């Protein structure tokens, strides 16, 4: 214990890093929980329903106006959902491959969390940079980690040892591979423009005002990235690995209780991670071209500005989450051949063309 | 085999030519025998009803029963018919095409020609034409049925007969959809106690008198009659007298409606839920053929099944009600070996086989009940022969009544004799076995289905046995002392055969599942014999039976096979 | 109370039975004789008859229950039989019957023979007494009365002692 | 009939029109629900659906106006029940002096509401009009056993049925008025 305290006091970076990790997780996990609520509530509204509005906390529910309001909003629903996941019977079918069956949910969740490590979610707070690991190869790291996420799903499909999960797993791996390429293609022009792989640098590049946001400079790349992000997170209209109407529940058919909840959390963490990536790469990260919020504060910048930047970042992420949720009700699910067609025959050529066009433009600009 | 059959047909004297009469049923020419056996088997002129049955046309009837004298009082079997018309010169009148002109009985009729007649009591004559489905016949049936239904209470929802009721069936086939009877029905007593086993509902009675004729002519107990003749007529016994002979429940069977009900079966289950299994009564050596009615693995009733060589359509009440022990609470359910504590069939059978293999010749004795099936006795004899064991069975005597109850209350004494388990005199070996046990020469005793402590081997002697292998159904002194206890099956729970007092091999089929861990005795005996002697008598029941049919001389000479025994059994020469 | 048959009656009936080719055919004569002697046909009388004729009691009982003239219980000293067949029914026999019942304190809705508590009168409906022209008709024991009005009925009752 | 697929135009193949119409529909519904009270759902325990006439809910047993169980244990419903949800134990041979000329009533009557498919065959087949599908559509319980309704429960839920048919009562009255012969 003493030794640990020693390390923490002597090595400030370690202590700060731990603090930041805890802080990120403390924000991320509730975000996951509440994005589920948001999904349910938004879905309900789009479908002329009410959505969760039952769960009340005994004491807070008694507060005159606020209590009922929170209850109607479903504010406590995530608590109930979480509790339910823990209390439900954790049923393991007899025919599953036990070790993989246990491993798969964890594998599905962990990469999503790890992606968050390189994303700058703010400028500075005090003298501390608001990024867990300011890697020079941030984007490569992200791609590396994200592609691990598919193992969780494939493994779940394989471990369940029954046909529907297996089909779900197979579909997922093919889908992920296909769209990984398109996604990779889409970000190349970004770095061609920025000239650096460090995500902090990407944000710095976009801090010159609205016009410098890469979404405007590289709209094609943004669209490809976004669609690929939908596909990678298995969100509708690309939720083929778990499409209920065809595969019962896809790769998680045989899962129940907390193991199922882990898959669920994984999906939403992935959504958040993808949104964060999009915000960072295309939507100016934590910057906002108003009220002087563009300026990268120096190391002794005002605390309020650092907090504002974090707030801006979170707000942007949430907006993208709403888009994720909304799109679900806009489009029907793709057929598998359409999905593959879109990936291989549209986005990969389009991404390649985008690279070439960007390169030519850059070449011409450099020549001038 | 085939040559034997051929030889049989050759040596068989050709069937005597049956004198036939040519009649027409619904326009179809049929040759029917001039006489047919009546209820007692005496030849009597064939009736229109029998002729119609031969022609495949069913004539509805209530009072007629093939095994009872004809009464002809229900009028349900009225049919239209015609006879060749006679001219004044006593010669048949011919129609234009030269065929004899038929005087039909249809109304309005010409004077001198017959009208509809009751088919059950009208003998046929040459050239007669019967019209069991003509409009006139239908009209007559409708009218008779309407008259029978006038005072019928129509309480089918509470009536036990519903589902096997002739009144219901004929109402559907020949009745009218609606009653025209607007007046108040005549009410008669319900729940009349006729005897210890019979309850009467007078409102439902159609006065066919089948029950009266049965008790007078078949059961020889002329106890029933019709009193208060008129609107309120009802079946009754003399006031103060009980209708209590040993055959009363047959009246419930033959009652075409729900008037006579069995106090035992009353309100216990609707008949349409019951599964019927062909079996043989095991209460005495007569071996009456029965149908076991069961639902969801419990037996609800026995009914006689027609077999003219054994029991005609009847059975005694004592046999009929002797089924309740099958579902008794204290049935032996678990197999066990008190030696090793084994509680699994395979382990216990293997342990017994081990014990028997190491037993010296002549140190084993077998007492097998004559209530076991022939196959089981055969297997036990096999085992005994291999071990050089003394075998015997237990005699069980009662009083015979000269009709269906045999003095020998074991159903399969002849089977035991045939397989060599016992000799003509049953039970003579038991003192010898008891002596052997006391002297220490016999130290292994195999008992199947008997409590030997009540049949010559007292419990003190029994305690000297070092290995006691017992199979039984219900607990008794012997099963309590058993070292190896093998729960067996009631005959309703397994397949098998009995040989009755007259030497008729009859099969019984499985009606319900065995209780608990109990298994058919032939099944584990087959395994045991295989393990002890090395001889495989399987696989399965049919193979076992056919093997036995070759091994046992009485069966071999009759040339029986499982597939050929049939529902009515096969006669053997003892 | 045991059922005993006087010796001379038994002898008479035995002789009677020999007149029929089948003994059973004498049943009705036996029953008539027994009713005449005892006033009604008791169960014991039926059993005795059955034993005498070699049939089952139920078959004698069938006869007793069939014929209305056989009484299964003792009747009063004055037995009033009111005809109820068509002509008499139209001529007012139901009214007459009801009148008797009311006078004697009996229930007119009951079926069969009814006797007053003191055993003096019995009233019952019977079928045709074969005098349809003079309806309503009735009998008091063996005595025939025609065209009986309620007044005449009262007079009749008064005459009985 | 073979329906030919219409060829998609270039624009349609870009998915943009679909996206746009999807957005329009969802946005409209979103707006409606949020601001114009366009909700179509009912908040169940507080708001309850009034079932229409002829609705087939849970089957219950009824009593007649004399507070007598109408069921006579004829077991036709048990026979006709497609999912075998009904189990009737008949009264057995013992004479029950209280039942009068009906003689028979079920000793036990069980309906497994988990198996019941609310088809109404039991009501259809009942010759005594003793079982009716009522309006209950919300059957809940905490255990399987709790969902097997026994005779008492079914009777108390079914209540009294005041119909004009008095079949047994009429028979009883007729028999009484005729002084049914009692052979002694």
mmCIF file of C-alpha atoms in Angstrom, chain B residues 154-345:
data_model
loop_
_atom_site.group_PDB
_atom_site.id
_atom_site.type_symbol
_atom_site.label_atom_id
_atom_site.label_comp_id
_atom_site.label_asym_id
_atom_site.label_seq_id
_atom_site.Cartn_x
_atom_site.Cartn_y
_atom_site.Cartn_z
ATOM 1 C CA UNK B 154 -81.897 -36.642 -22.260
ATOM 2 C CA UNK B 155 -79.444 -36.274 -19.425
ATOM 3 C CA UNK B 156 -76.475 -37.396 -21.475
ATOM 4 C CA UNK B 157 -74.127 -34.933 -19.722
ATOM 5 C CA UNK B 158 -74.509 -36.842 -16.479
ATOM 6 C CA UNK B 159 -75.076 -40.286 -17.959
ATOM 7 C CA UNK B 160 -72.299 -42.843 -17.797
ATOM 8 C CA UNK B 161 -73.445 -44.519 -20.960
ATOM 9 C CA UNK B 162 -72.889 -41.400 -23.050
ATOM 10 C CA UNK B 163 -70.389 -42.297 -25.721
ATOM 11 C CA UNK B 164 -71.342 -45.968 -25.905
ATOM 12 C CA UNK B 165 -75.104 -45.503 -25.847
ATOM 13 C CA UNK B 166 -77.182 -47.071 -28.568
ATOM 14 C CA UNK B 167 -79.881 -44.480 -28.025
ATOM 15 C CA UNK B 168 -77.363 -41.751 -28.751
ATOM 16 C CA UNK B 169 -75.958 -43.541 -31.748
ATOM 17 C CA UNK B 170 -79.292 -44.324 -33.315
ATOM 18 C CA UNK B 171 -80.578 -40.850 -32.577
ATOM 19 C CA UNK B 172 -77.725 -39.500 -34.631
ATOM 20 C CA UNK B 173 -78.211 -42.036 -37.408
ATOM 21 C CA UNK B 174 -81.946 -42.423 -37.540
ATOM 22 C CA UNK B 175 -83.432 -39.810 -35.286
ATOM 23 C CA UNK B 176 -84.890 -36.410 -35.838
ATOM 24 C CA UNK B 177 -83.093 -33.217 -35.000
ATOM 25 C CA UNK B 178 -85.872 -31.838 -32.857
ATOM 26 C CA UNK B 179 -88.413 -33.277 -30.522
ATOM 27 C CA UNK B 180 -92.053 -32.760 -31.349
ATOM 28 C CA UNK B 181 -93.025 -33.725 -27.820
ATOM 29 C CA UNK B 182 -94.293 -30.617 -26.111
ATOM 30 C CA UNK B 183 -95.899 -32.241 -23.064
ATOM 31 C CA UNK B 184 -94.325 -32.961 -19.729
ATOM 32 C CA UNK B 185 -92.227 -36.098 -19.639
ATOM 33 C CA UNK B 186 -93.040 -38.923 -17.279
ATOM 34 C CA UNK B 187 -90.547 -38.958 -14.460
ATOM 35 C CA UNK B 188 -89.440 -42.123 -12.798
ATOM 36 C CA UNK B 189 -87.066 -42.843 -9.953
ATOM 37 C CA UNK B 190 -83.371 -42.261 -10.439
ATOM 38 C CA UNK B 191 -80.537 -43.753 -8.392
ATOM 39 C CA UNK B 192 -82.428 -46.960 -7.617
ATOM 40 C CA UNK B 193 -80.321 -49.411 -5.700
ATOM 41 C CA UNK B 194 -80.867 -52.746 -7.429
ATOM 42 C CA UNK B 195 -78.056 -54.598 -5.769
ATOM 43 C CA UNK B 196 -74.612 -54.169 -4.283
ATOM 44 C CA UNK B 197 -73.030 -53.458 -7.656
ATOM 45 C CA UNK B 198 -75.868 -52.116 -9.753
ATOM 46 C CA UNK B 199 -77.660 -48.829 -9.772
ATOM 47 C CA UNK B 200 -80.717 -48.260 -11.917
ATOM 48 C CA UNK B 201 -81.995 -45.091 -13.518
ATOM 49 C CA UNK B 202 -85.564 -45.886 -14.512
ATOM 50 C CA UNK B 203 -86.026 -42.766 -16.612
ATOM 51 C CA UNK B 204 -83.408 -43.901 -19.087
ATOM 52 C CA UNK B 205 -84.694 -47.444 -19.461
ATOM 53 C CA UNK B 206 -86.142 -48.428 -22.836
ATOM 54 C CA UNK B 207 -87.562 -51.687 -21.433
ATOM 55 C CA UNK B 208 -85.685 -53.913 -23.807
ATOM 56 C CA UNK B 209 -85.581 -56.579 -21.058
ATOM 57 C CA UNK B 210 -82.076 -57.655 -21.954
ATOM 58 C CA UNK B 211 -81.173 -57.550 -18.258
ATOM 59 C CA UNK B 212 -84.211 -59.639 -17.320
ATOM 60 C CA UNK B 213 -83.459 -62.240 -19.969
ATOM 61 C CA UNK B 214 -79.811 -62.318 -19.034
ATOM 62 C CA UNK B 215 -80.408 -62.912 -15.369
ATOM 63 C CA UNK B 216 -83.146 -65.454 -16.078
ATOM 64 C CA UNK B 217 -81.494 -67.432 -18.844
ATOM 65 C CA UNK B 218 -77.784 -66.887 -18.587
ATOM 66 C CA UNK B 219 -77.095 -66.167 -14.933
ATOM 67 C CA UNK B 220 -79.898 -68.527 -13.806
ATOM 68 C CA UNK B 221 -80.960 -66.032 -11.181
ATOM 69 C CA UNK B 222 -84.411 -64.936 -12.203
ATOM 70 C CA UNK B 223 -84.420 -61.859 -10.019
ATOM 71 C CA UNK B 224 -85.568 -59.043 -12.281
ATOM 72 C CA UNK B 225 -88.939 -58.137 -13.695
ATOM 73 C CA UNK B 226 -90.973 -55.193 -14.856
ATOM 74 C CA UNK B 227 -93.322 -53.717 -12.308
ATOM 75 C CA UNK B 228 -95.998 -51.031 -12.589
ATOM 76 C CA UNK B 229 -96.560 -51.850 -16.227
ATOM 77 C CA UNK B 230 -98.007 -48.810 -17.939
ATOM 78 C CA UNK B 231 -96.583 -45.316 -18.078
ATOM 79 C CA UNK B 232 -94.531 -45.898 -14.997
ATOM 80 C CA UNK B 233 -93.161 -49.316 -15.742
ATOM 81 C CA UNK B 234 -89.763 -49.980 -14.362
ATOM 82 C CA UNK B 235 -87.216 -52.721 -13.940
ATOM 83 C CA UNK B 236 -87.121 -54.021 -10.387
ATOM 84 C CA UNK B 237 -86.192 -56.888 -8.176
ATOM 85 C CA UNK B 238 -88.754 -58.213 -5.716
ATOM 86 C CA UNK B 239 -89.039 -55.707 -2.865
ATOM 87 C CA UNK B 240 -86.475 -56.533 -0.220
ATOM 88 C CA UNK B 241 -84.451 -58.752 -2.513
ATOM 89 C CA UNK B 242 -81.066 -57.784 -3.814
ATOM 90 C CA UNK B 243 -79.936 -58.332 -7.363
ATOM 91 C CA UNK B 244 -76.632 -59.686 -6.236
ATOM 92 C CA UNK B 245 -75.564 -62.769 -8.159
ATOM 93 C CA UNK B 246 -71.989 -62.960 -9.348
ATOM 94 C CA UNK B 247 -72.863 -61.889 -12.901
ATOM 95 C CA UNK B 248 -74.884 -58.738 -12.325
ATOM 96 C CA UNK B 249 -72.429 -56.391 -13.962
ATOM 97 C CA UNK B 250 -72.987 -58.047 -17.314
ATOM 98 C CA UNK B 251 -76.391 -56.406 -17.340
ATOM 99 C CA UNK B 252 -74.602 -53.066 -17.345
ATOM 100 C CA UNK B 253 -72.682 -54.140 -20.443
ATOM 101 C CA UNK B 254 -75.720 -55.303 -22.330
ATOM 102 C CA UNK B 255 -77.968 -52.456 -21.259
ATOM 103 C CA UNK B 256 -78.136 -50.493 -24.517
ATOM 104 C CA UNK B 257 -78.807 -47.257 -22.650
ATOM 105 C CA UNK B 258 -77.635 -45.788 -19.368
ATOM 106 C CA UNK B 259 -80.311 -47.336 -17.184
ATOM 107 C CA UNK B 260 -78.167 -49.927 -15.478
ATOM 108 C CA UNK B 261 -74.911 -48.492 -14.236
ATOM 109 C CA UNK B 262 -72.059 -50.072 -12.397
ATOM 110 C CA UNK B 263 -71.611 -48.682 -8.919
ATOM 111 C CA UNK B 264 -67.926 -49.312 -9.323
ATOM 112 C CA UNK B 265 -67.458 -47.388 -12.550
ATOM 113 C CA UNK B 266 -70.250 -44.869 -12.042
ATOM 114 C CA UNK B 267 -69.107 -41.281 -12.547
ATOM 115 C CA UNK B 268 -65.459 -42.198 -12.612
ATOM 116 C CA UNK B 269 -64.530 -41.456 -16.204
ATOM 117 C CA UNK B 270 -66.235 -40.685 -19.474
ATOM 118 C CA UNK B 271 -65.867 -43.620 -21.806
ATOM 119 C CA UNK B 272 -64.446 -41.659 -24.699
ATOM 120 C CA UNK B 273 -61.261 -41.049 -22.762
ATOM 121 C CA UNK B 274 -60.687 -44.735 -22.189
ATOM 122 C CA UNK B 275 -58.180 -46.718 -24.156
ATOM 123 C CA UNK B 276 -59.211 -50.313 -24.659
ATOM 124 C CA UNK B 277 -56.637 -53.078 -24.515
ATOM 125 C CA UNK B 278 -57.362 -56.713 -25.280
ATOM 126 C CA UNK B 279 -56.431 -58.875 -22.366
ATOM 127 C CA UNK B 280 -57.397 -61.951 -20.406
ATOM 128 C CA UNK B 281 -58.863 -62.055 -16.910
ATOM 129 C CA UNK B 282 -56.429 -63.562 -14.421
ATOM 130 C CA UNK B 283 -58.805 -64.242 -11.561
ATOM 131 C CA UNK B 284 -59.312 -67.921 -12.328
ATOM 132 C CA UNK B 285 -58.392 -70.648 -14.761
ATOM 133 C CA UNK B 286 -61.335 -69.923 -17.066
ATOM 134 C CA UNK B 287 -59.425 -67.072 -18.655
ATOM 135 C CA UNK B 288 -62.331 -64.899 -19.731
ATOM 136 C CA UNK B 289 -61.380 -62.580 -22.556
ATOM 137 C CA UNK B 290 -61.555 -58.979 -21.445
ATOM 138 C CA UNK B 291 -61.013 -55.440 -22.525
ATOM 139 C CA UNK B 292 -59.079 -53.288 -20.108
ATOM 140 C CA UNK B 293 -60.175 -49.676 -20.173
ATOM 141 C CA UNK B 294 -57.495 -47.320 -19.032
ATOM 142 C CA UNK B 295 -56.647 -43.669 -19.141
ATOM 143 C CA UNK B 296 -53.353 -42.026 -18.289
ATOM 144 C CA UNK B 297 -51.838 -45.218 -16.887
ATOM 145 C CA UNK B 298 -54.643 -46.094 -14.554
ATOM 146 C CA UNK B 299 -57.152 -48.873 -15.076
ATOM 147 C CA UNK B 300 -60.807 -47.877 -14.839
ATOM 148 C CA UNK B 301 -62.720 -51.005 -15.659
ATOM 149 C CA UNK B 302 -62.733 -54.450 -17.158
ATOM 150 C CA UNK B 303 -65.298 -55.508 -19.685
ATOM 151 C CA UNK B 304 -65.811 -58.947 -21.184
ATOM 152 C CA UNK B 305 -64.696 -59.424 -24.768
ATOM 153 C CA UNK B 306 -66.589 -61.894 -26.894
ATOM 154 C CA UNK B 307 -64.955 -65.251 -27.308
ATOM 155 C CA UNK B 308 -67.464 -68.014 -27.855
ATOM 156 C CA UNK B 309 -64.913 -70.692 -27.044
ATOM 157 C CA UNK B 310 -64.381 -69.317 -23.548
ATOM 158 C CA UNK B 311 -66.808 -66.839 -22.092
ATOM 159 C CA UNK B 312 -69.216 -65.810 -24.868
ATOM 160 C CA UNK B 313 -69.971 -62.193 -23.925
ATOM 161 C CA UNK B 314 -69.867 -62.547 -20.172
ATOM 162 C CA UNK B 315 -67.624 -62.477 -17.157
ATOM 163 C CA UNK B 316 -68.166 -62.733 -13.437
ATOM 164 C CA UNK B 317 -68.349 -59.718 -11.141
ATOM 165 C CA UNK B 318 -65.576 -60.941 -8.873
ATOM 166 C CA UNK B 319 -63.151 -61.124 -11.791
ATOM 167 C CA UNK B 320 -64.343 -57.867 -13.232
ATOM 168 C CA UNK B 321 -63.741 -55.925 -10.043
ATOM 169 C CA UNK B 322 -60.409 -57.577 -9.330
ATOM 170 C CA UNK B 323 -58.249 -54.815 -10.769
ATOM 171 C CA UNK B 324 -57.851 -52.343 -7.949
ATOM 172 C CA UNK B 325 -54.649 -53.878 -6.654
ATOM 173 C CA UNK B 326 -52.884 -52.788 -9.844
ATOM 174 C CA UNK B 327 -52.954 -49.183 -8.699
ATOM 175 C CA UNK B 328 -52.438 -49.870 -5.016
ATOM 176 C CA UNK B 329 -50.314 -47.382 -3.110
ATOM 177 C CA UNK B 330 -48.049 -49.997 -1.559
ATOM 178 C CA UNK B 331 -46.913 -51.542 -4.858
ATOM 179 C CA UNK B 332 -43.282 -52.622 -4.872
ATOM 180 C CA UNK B 333 -41.552 -49.931 -6.874
ATOM 181 C CA UNK B 334 -37.837 -50.252 -6.355
ATOM 182 C CA UNK B 335 -35.350 -52.890 -7.319
ATOM 183 C CA UNK B 336 -32.767 -53.570 -4.651
ATOM 184 C CA UNK B 337 -30.132 -55.903 -3.486
ATOM 185 C CA UNK B 338 -29.735 -55.901 0.273
ATOM 186 C CA UNK B 339 -26.361 -57.637 -0.203
ATOM 187 C CA UNK B 340 -24.500 -54.932 -2.047
ATOM 188 C CA UNK B 341 -27.046 -52.161 -1.649
ATOM 189 C CA UNK B 342 -27.252 -51.923 -5.435
ATOM 190 C CA UNK B 343 -30.347 -50.124 -6.635
ATOM 191 C CA UNK B 344 -30.076 -50.403 -10.406
ATOM 192 C CA UNK B 345 -31.550 -53.168 -12.531
#
